[in-house]
Short mmCIF file of C-alpha atoms in Angstrom, two decimals:
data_model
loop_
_atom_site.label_atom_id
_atom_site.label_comp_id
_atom_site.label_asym_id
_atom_site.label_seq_id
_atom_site.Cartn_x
_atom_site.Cartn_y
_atom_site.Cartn_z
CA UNK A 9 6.87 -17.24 59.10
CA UNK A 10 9.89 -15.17 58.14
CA UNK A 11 12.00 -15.15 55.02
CA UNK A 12 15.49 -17.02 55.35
CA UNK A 13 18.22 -14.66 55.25
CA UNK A 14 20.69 -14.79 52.53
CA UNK A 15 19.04 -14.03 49.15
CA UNK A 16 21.12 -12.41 46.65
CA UNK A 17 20.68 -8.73 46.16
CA UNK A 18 17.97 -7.66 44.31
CA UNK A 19 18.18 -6.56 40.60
CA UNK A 20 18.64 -2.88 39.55
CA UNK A 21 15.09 -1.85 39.43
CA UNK A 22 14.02 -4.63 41.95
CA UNK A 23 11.81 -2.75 43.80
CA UNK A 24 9.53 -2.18 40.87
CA UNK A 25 6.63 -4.93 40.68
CA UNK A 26 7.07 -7.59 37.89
CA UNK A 27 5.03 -6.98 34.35
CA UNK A 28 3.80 -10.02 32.50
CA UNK A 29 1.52 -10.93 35.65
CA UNK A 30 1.95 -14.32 36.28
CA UNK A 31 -0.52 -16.46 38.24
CA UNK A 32 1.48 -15.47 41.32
CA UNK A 33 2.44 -12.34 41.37
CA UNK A 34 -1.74 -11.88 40.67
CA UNK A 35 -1.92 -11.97 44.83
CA UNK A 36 0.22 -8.98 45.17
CA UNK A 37 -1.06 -6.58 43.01
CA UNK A 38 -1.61 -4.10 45.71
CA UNK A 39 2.15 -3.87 46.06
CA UNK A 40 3.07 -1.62 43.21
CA UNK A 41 0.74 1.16 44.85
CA UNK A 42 2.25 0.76 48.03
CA UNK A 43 6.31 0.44 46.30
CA UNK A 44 5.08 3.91 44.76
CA UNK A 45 4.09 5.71 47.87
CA UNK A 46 7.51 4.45 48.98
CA UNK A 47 9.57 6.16 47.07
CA UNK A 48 7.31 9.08 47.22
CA UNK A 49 8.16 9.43 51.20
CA UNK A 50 11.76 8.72 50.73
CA UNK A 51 11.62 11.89 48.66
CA UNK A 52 9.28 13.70 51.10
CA UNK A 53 12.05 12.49 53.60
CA UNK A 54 14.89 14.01 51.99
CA UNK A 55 13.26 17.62 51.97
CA UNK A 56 13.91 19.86 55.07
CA UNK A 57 11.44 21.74 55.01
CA UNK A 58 9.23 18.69 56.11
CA UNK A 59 11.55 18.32 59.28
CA UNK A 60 10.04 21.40 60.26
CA UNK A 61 6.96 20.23 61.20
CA UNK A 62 7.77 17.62 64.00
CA UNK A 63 4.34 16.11 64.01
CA UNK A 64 4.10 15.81 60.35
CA UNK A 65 7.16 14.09 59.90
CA UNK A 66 7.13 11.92 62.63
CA UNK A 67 4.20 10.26 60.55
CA UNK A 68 5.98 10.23 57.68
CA UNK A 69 8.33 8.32 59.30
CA UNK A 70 6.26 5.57 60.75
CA UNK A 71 4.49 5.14 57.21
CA UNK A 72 7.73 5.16 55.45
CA UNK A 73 9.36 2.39 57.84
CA UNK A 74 6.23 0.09 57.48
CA UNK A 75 6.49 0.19 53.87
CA UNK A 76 10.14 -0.38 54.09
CA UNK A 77 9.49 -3.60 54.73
CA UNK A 78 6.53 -4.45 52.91
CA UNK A 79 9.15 -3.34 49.61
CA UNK A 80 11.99 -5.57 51.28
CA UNK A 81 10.06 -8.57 51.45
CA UNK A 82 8.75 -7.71 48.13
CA UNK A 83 12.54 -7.75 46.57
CA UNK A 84 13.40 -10.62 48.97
CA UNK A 85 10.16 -12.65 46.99
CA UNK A 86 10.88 -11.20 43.84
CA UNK A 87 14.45 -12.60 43.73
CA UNK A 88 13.87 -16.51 45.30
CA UNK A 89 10.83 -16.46 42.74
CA UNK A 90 13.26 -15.56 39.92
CA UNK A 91 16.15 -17.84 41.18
CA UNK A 92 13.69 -20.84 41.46
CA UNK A 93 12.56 -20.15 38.05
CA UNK A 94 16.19 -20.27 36.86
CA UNK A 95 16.97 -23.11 38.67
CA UNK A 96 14.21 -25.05 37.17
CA UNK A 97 14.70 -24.22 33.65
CA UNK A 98 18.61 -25.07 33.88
CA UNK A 99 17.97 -28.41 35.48
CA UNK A 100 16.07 -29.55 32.63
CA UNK A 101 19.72 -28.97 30.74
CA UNK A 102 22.43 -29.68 33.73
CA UNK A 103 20.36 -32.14 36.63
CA UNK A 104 22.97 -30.78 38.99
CA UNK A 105 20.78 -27.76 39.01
CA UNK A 106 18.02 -29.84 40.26
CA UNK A 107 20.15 -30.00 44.02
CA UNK A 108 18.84 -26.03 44.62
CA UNK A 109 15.19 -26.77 43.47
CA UNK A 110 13.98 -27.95 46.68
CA UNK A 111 15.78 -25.49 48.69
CA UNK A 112 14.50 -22.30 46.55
CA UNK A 113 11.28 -23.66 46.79
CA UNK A 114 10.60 -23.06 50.90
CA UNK A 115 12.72 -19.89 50.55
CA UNK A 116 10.08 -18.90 47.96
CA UNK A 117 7.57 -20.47 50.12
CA UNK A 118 8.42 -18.69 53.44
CA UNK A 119 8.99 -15.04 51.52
CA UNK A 120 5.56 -15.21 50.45
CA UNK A 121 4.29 -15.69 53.34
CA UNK A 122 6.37 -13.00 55.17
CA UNK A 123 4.96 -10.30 51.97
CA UNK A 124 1.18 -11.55 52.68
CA UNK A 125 1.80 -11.43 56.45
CA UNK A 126 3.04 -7.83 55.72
CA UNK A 127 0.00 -6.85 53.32
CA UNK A 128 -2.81 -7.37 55.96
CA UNK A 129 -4.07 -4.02 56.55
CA UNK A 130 -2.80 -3.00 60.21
CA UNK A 131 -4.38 -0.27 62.64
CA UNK A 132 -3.07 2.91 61.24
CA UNK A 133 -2.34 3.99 64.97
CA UNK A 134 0.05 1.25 65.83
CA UNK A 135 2.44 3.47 65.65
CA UNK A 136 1.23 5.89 68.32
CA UNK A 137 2.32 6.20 71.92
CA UNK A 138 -0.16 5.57 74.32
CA UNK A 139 -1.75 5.87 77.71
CA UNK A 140 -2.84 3.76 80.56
CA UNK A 141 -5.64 4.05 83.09
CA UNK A 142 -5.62 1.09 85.73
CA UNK A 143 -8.59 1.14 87.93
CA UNK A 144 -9.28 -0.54 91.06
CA UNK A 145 -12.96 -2.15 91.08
CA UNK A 146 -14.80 -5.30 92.93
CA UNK A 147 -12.99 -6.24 95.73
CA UNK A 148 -11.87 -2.86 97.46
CA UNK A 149 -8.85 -2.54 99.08
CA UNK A 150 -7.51 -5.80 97.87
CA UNK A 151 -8.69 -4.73 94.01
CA UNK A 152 -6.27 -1.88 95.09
CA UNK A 153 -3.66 -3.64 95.98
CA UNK A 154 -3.59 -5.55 92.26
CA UNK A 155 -4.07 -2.70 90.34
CA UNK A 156 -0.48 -1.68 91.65
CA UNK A 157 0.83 -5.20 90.65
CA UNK A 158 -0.28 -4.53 87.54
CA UNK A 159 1.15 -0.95 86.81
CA UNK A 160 4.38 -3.14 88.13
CA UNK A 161 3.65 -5.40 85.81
CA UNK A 162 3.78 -2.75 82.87
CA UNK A 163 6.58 -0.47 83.96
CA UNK A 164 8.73 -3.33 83.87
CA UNK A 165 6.81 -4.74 80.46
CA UNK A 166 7.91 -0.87 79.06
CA UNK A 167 11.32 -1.47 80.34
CA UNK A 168 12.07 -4.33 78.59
CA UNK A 169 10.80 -3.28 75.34
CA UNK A 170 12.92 0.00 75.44
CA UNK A 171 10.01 2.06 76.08
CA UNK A 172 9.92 5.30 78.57
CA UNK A 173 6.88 5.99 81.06
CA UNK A 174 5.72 8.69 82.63
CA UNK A 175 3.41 9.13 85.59
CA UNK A 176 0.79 11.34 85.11
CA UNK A 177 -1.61 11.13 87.86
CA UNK A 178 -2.14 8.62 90.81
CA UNK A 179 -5.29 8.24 93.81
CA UNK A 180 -3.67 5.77 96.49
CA UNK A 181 -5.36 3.42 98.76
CA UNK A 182 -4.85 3.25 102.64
CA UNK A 183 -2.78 0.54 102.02
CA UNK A 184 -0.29 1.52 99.51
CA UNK A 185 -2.58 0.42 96.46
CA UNK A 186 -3.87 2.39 93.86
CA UNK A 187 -7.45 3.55 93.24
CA UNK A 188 -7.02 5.11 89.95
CA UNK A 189 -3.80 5.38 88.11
CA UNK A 190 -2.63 6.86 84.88
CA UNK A 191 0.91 6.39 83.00
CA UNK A 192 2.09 7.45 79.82
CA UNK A 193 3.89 4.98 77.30
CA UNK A 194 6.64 6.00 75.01
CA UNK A 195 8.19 4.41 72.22
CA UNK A 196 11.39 4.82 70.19
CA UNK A 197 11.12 3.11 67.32
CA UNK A 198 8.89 4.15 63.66
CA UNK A 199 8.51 0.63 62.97
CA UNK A 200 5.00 0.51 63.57
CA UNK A 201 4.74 -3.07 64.69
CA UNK A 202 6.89 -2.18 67.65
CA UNK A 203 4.90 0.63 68.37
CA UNK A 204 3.52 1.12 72.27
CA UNK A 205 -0.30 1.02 70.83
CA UNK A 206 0.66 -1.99 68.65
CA UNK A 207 1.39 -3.89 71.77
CA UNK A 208 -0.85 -2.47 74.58
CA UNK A 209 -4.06 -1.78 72.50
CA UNK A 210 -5.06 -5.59 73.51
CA UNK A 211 -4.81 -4.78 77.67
CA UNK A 212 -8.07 -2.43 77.52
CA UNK A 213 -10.82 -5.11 79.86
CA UNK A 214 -11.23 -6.35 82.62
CA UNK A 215 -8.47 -8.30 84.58
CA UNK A 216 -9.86 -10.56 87.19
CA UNK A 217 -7.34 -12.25 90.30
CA UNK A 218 -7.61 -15.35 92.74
CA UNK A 219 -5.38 -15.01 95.64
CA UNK A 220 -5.35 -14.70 99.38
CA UNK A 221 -5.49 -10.97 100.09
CA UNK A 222 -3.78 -9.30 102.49
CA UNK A 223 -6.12 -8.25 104.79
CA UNK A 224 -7.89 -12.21 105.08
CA UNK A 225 -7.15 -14.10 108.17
CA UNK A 226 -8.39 -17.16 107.65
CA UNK A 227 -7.06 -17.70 104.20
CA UNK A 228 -9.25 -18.09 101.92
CA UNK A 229 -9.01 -17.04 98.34
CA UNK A 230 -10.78 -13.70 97.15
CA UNK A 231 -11.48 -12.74 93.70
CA UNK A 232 -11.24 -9.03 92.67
CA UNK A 233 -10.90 -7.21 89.75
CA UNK A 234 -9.25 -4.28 88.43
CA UNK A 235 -10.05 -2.43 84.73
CA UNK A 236 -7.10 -1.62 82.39
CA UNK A 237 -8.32 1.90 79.91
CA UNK A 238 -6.19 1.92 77.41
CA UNK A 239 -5.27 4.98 74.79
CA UNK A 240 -3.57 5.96 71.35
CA UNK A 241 -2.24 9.14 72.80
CA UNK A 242 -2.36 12.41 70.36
CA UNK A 243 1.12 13.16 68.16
CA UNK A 244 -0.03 17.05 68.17
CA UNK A 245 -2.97 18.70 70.14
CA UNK A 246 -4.33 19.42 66.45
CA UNK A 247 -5.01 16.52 66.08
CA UNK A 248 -8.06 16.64 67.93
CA UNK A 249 -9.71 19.77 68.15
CA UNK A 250 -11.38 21.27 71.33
CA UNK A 251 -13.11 24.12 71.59
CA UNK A 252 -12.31 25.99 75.70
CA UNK A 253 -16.18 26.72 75.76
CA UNK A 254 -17.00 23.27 76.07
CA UNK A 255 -14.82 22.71 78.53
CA UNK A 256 -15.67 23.38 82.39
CA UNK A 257 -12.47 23.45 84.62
CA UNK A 258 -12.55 23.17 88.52
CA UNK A 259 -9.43 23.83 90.83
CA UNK A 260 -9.42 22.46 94.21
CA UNK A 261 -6.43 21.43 97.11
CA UNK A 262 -4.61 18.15 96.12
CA UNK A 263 -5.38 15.30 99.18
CA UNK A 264 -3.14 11.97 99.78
CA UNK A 265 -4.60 9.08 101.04
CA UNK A 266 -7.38 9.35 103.93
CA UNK A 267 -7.93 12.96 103.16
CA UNK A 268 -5.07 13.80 104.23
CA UNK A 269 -4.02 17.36 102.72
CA UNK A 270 -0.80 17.29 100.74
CA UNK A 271 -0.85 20.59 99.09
CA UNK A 272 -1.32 23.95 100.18
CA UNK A 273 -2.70 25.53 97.32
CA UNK A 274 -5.68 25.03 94.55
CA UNK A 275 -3.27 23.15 92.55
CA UNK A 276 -5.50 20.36 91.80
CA UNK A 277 -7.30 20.52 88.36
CA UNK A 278 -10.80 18.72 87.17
CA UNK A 279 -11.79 19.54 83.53
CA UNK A 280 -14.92 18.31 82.30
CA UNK A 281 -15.76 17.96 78.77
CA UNK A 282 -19.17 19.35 78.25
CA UNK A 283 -20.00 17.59 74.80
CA UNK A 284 -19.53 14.08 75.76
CA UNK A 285 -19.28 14.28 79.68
CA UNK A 286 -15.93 13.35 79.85
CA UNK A 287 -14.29 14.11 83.01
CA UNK A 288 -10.38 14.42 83.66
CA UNK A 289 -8.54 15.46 87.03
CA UNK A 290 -4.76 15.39 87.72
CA UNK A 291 -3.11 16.35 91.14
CA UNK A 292 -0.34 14.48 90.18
CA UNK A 293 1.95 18.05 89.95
CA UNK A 294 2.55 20.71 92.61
CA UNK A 295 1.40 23.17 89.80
CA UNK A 296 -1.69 23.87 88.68
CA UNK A 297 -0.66 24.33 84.93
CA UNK A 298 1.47 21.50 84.72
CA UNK A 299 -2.04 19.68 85.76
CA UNK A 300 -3.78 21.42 83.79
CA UNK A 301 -1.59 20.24 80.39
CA UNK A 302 -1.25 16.49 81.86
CA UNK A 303 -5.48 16.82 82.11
CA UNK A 304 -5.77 17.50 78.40
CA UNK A 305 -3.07 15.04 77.47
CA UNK A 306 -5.46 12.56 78.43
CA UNK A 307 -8.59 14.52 77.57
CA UNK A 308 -7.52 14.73 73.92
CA UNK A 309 -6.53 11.04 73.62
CA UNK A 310 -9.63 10.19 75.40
CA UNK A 311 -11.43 12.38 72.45
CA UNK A 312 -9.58 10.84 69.93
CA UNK A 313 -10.73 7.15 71.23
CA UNK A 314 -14.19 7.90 71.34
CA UNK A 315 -14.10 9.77 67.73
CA UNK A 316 -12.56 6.74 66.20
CA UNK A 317 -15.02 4.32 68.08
CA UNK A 318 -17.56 6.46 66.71
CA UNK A 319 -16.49 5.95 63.14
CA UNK A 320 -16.07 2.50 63.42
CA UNK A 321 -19.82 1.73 64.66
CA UNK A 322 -20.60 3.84 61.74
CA UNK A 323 -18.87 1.91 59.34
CA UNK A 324 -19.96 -1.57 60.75
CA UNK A 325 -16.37 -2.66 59.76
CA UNK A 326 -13.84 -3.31 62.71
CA UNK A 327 -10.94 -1.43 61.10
CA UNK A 328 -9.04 -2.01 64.43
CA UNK A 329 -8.56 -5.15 66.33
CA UNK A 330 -10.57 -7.55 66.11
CA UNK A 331 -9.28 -8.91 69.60
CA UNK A 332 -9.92 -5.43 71.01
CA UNK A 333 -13.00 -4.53 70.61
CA UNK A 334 -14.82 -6.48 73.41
CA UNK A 335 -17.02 -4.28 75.49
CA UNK A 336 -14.61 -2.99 77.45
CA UNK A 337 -16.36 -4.33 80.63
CA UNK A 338 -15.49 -7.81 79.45
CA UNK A 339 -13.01 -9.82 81.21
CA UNK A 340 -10.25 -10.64 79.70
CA UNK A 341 -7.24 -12.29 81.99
CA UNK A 342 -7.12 -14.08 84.72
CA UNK A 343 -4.28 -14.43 87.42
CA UNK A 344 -4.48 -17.38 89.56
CA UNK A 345 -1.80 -16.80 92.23
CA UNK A 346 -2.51 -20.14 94.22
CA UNK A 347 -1.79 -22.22 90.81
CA UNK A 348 0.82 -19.54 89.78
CA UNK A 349 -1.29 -19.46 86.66
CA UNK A 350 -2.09 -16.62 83.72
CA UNK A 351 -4.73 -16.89 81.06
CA UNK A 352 -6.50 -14.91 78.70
CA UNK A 353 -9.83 -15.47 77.87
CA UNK A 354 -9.98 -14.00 74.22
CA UNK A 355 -7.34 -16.16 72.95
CA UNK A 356 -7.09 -19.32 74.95
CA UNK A 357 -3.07 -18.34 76.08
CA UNK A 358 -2.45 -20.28 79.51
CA UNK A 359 0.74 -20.69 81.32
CA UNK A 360 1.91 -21.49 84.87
CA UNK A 361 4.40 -18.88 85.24
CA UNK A 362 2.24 -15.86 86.64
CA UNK A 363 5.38 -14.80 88.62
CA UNK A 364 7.54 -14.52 85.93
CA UNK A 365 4.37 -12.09 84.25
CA UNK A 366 3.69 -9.84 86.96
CA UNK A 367 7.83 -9.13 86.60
CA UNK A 368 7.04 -7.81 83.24
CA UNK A 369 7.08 -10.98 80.83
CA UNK A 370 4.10 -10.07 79.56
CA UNK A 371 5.41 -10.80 75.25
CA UNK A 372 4.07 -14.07 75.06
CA UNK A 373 0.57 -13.25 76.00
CA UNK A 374 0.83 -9.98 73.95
CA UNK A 375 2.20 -11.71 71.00
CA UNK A 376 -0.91 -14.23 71.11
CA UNK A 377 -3.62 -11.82 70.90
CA UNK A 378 -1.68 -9.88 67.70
CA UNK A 379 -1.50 -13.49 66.02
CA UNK A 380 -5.36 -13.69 66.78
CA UNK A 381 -5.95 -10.73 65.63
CA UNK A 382 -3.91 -11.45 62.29
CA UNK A 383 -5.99 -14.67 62.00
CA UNK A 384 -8.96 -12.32 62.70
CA UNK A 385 -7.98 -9.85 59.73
CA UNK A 386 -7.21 -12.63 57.09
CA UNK A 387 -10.49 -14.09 57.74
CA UNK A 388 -12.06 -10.97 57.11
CA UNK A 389 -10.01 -10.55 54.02
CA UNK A 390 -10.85 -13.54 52.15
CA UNK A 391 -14.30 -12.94 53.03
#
């Protein structure tokens, strides 16, 4: 629920949480902390020297915009709590006062419930860009075929929300499918509930469709399925650290569909992690080094997945989504073409406009596994 729009401007000083510590303002204690660290990046903001550092500031920027709101709808609460009060105390002298009482009271209502909404502790990379690996699986060429409906799907989802792509590496079928494919996702904005990870984190699984495939005759329905990998991608390469001896890297000629050779030269680069077996190749480029950077694009973000999956089995606490962290072999969507129906198995989301998805209207489903997720994260809270 959002806060109506309208409420007078806040106080000098506004921004500062209440003393006295009524019964109400009890539930938002952890907001003078977070108004603190606030101000403390608006000053960090204001010095150039931190502009400097591009990576360092760009997270600066994505905490300081998520607490921006947090201390809005803190003001926002402060001041329909404060009017209401008002309001009550000078009906009990004029009773025209008593008109507003009812009206201050949702306002009041619905700005708390924006401030909690705000409060419930999000993944600290929604704010990242990210990466996505769509792999064909059961069903072979026709498994092909819907893997590149679905990178359709999400080059026109990115379009929509504003958000640039880049293709970084591609293995096509005979029939104009895609094996294996691999695009970057770029975002514009530091609000980190419109980041790309915010939004995409909840694709990674298993994506199963019903249709008639191309190549039947007789027309029956097939069902294939295609995986969806899905990355934070690294804001600086120190961010995760790799050392070149553990890495092996192979070179070898670039090849199109059916082995057909599409590159003269050892262009084509595999690198193999040695640590934790994790293997990369790119021929996407006609340059070796340009594959060679792509390759540890996705290396590092790979790295970065596994450290913070690591952590998180460590600390038997699911820190990110709670909607997310299926085994990533689990299905998760299904796309009935015959019934022109989508739904998602982790949430319960079913509609009968799967034509109007695979377009790139994907918001709907999206935005139902981030309110299960919030449902998720309060549950775990008041636990």
């Amino acid at each position: 629920m959002t806060a109506p729009a309208g409420p007078a401007a806040p106080r000098s000083g506004a921004s500062e949480p209440a003393g006295g510590g009524t019964e109400t303002d009890d539930r938002f204690a952890s907001v003078a902390p977070l108004v603190a660290e606030h101000a403390d990046l608006e000053r960090q903001l204001a010095d150039p020297d931190l502009h400097a550092d591009a990576g360092r500031a760009r997270r600066v920027g994505r905490r300081y915009a998520e607490l921006a709101q947090i201390v809005g709808a803190w003001d926002a609460y402060r001041q329909y709590r404060d009017d209401l009060a008002a309001a009550r105390e000078l009906a009990q002298e004029d009773p025209a006062f008593a008109a507003e009482i009812p009206d201050l009271e949702l306002a009041e209502t619905a700005a708390s419930d924006r401030l909690q909404s705000l409060l419930i502790p999000r993944d600290p990379d929604d704010g990242r860009d990210a990466i996505l690996e769509i792999k064909a699986g059961e069903g072979g060429e026709e498994s092909a075929l819907f893997a590149a409906d679905l990178l359709r799907m999400y080059l026109h989802y990115a379009e929509s929300k504003g958000w640039r792509t880049e293709l970084l590496e591609r293995t096509e079928s005979d029939l104009g499918g895609y094996k294996d494919v691999q695009v970057a996702v770029k975002g514009s904005s530091n609000d980190p509930a419109e980041g790309v990870w915010a939004h995409l984190k909840y694709e990674g699984g298993v994506h199963r469709v019903q249709r008639v495939p191309r190549t039947e005759t007789q027309g029956r329905i097939h069902t294939s399925a295609v995986g969806v990998l899905v990355f934070p991608e690294v804001d600086e390469p120190e961010e995760v650290t790799i050392d070149p001896n553990d890495l092996k890297i192979d070179v070898f000629r670039s090849s199109g569909p059916g082995g057909q050779s599409v590159n003269t030269t050892d262009s084509a680069v595999r690198i193999t992690h040695l640590p934790t077996g994790i293997v990369v190749s790119m021929q996407n480029e006609k340059s070796q080094l340009q594959n060679r950077e792509a390759a540890l694009r996705v290396l590092r973000a790979r790295l970065l997945a596994a450290q913070q999956e690591a952590a998180e089995a460590e600390a038997s606490a699911a820190r990110r989504s709670q909607v997310r962290t299926v085994d990533r072999s689990e299905r998760i969507r299904t796309y009935n073409y015959p019934e022109n129906r989508i739904s998602d198995h982790r949430t319960g989301y079913k509609a009968y406009d799967l034509d109007r998805v695979l377009d790139g209207a994907l918001e709907p489903i999206v935005r139902s596994a981030i309110e299960a997720d919030e449902a998720a994260r309060l549950r775990a809270l008041a636990e």
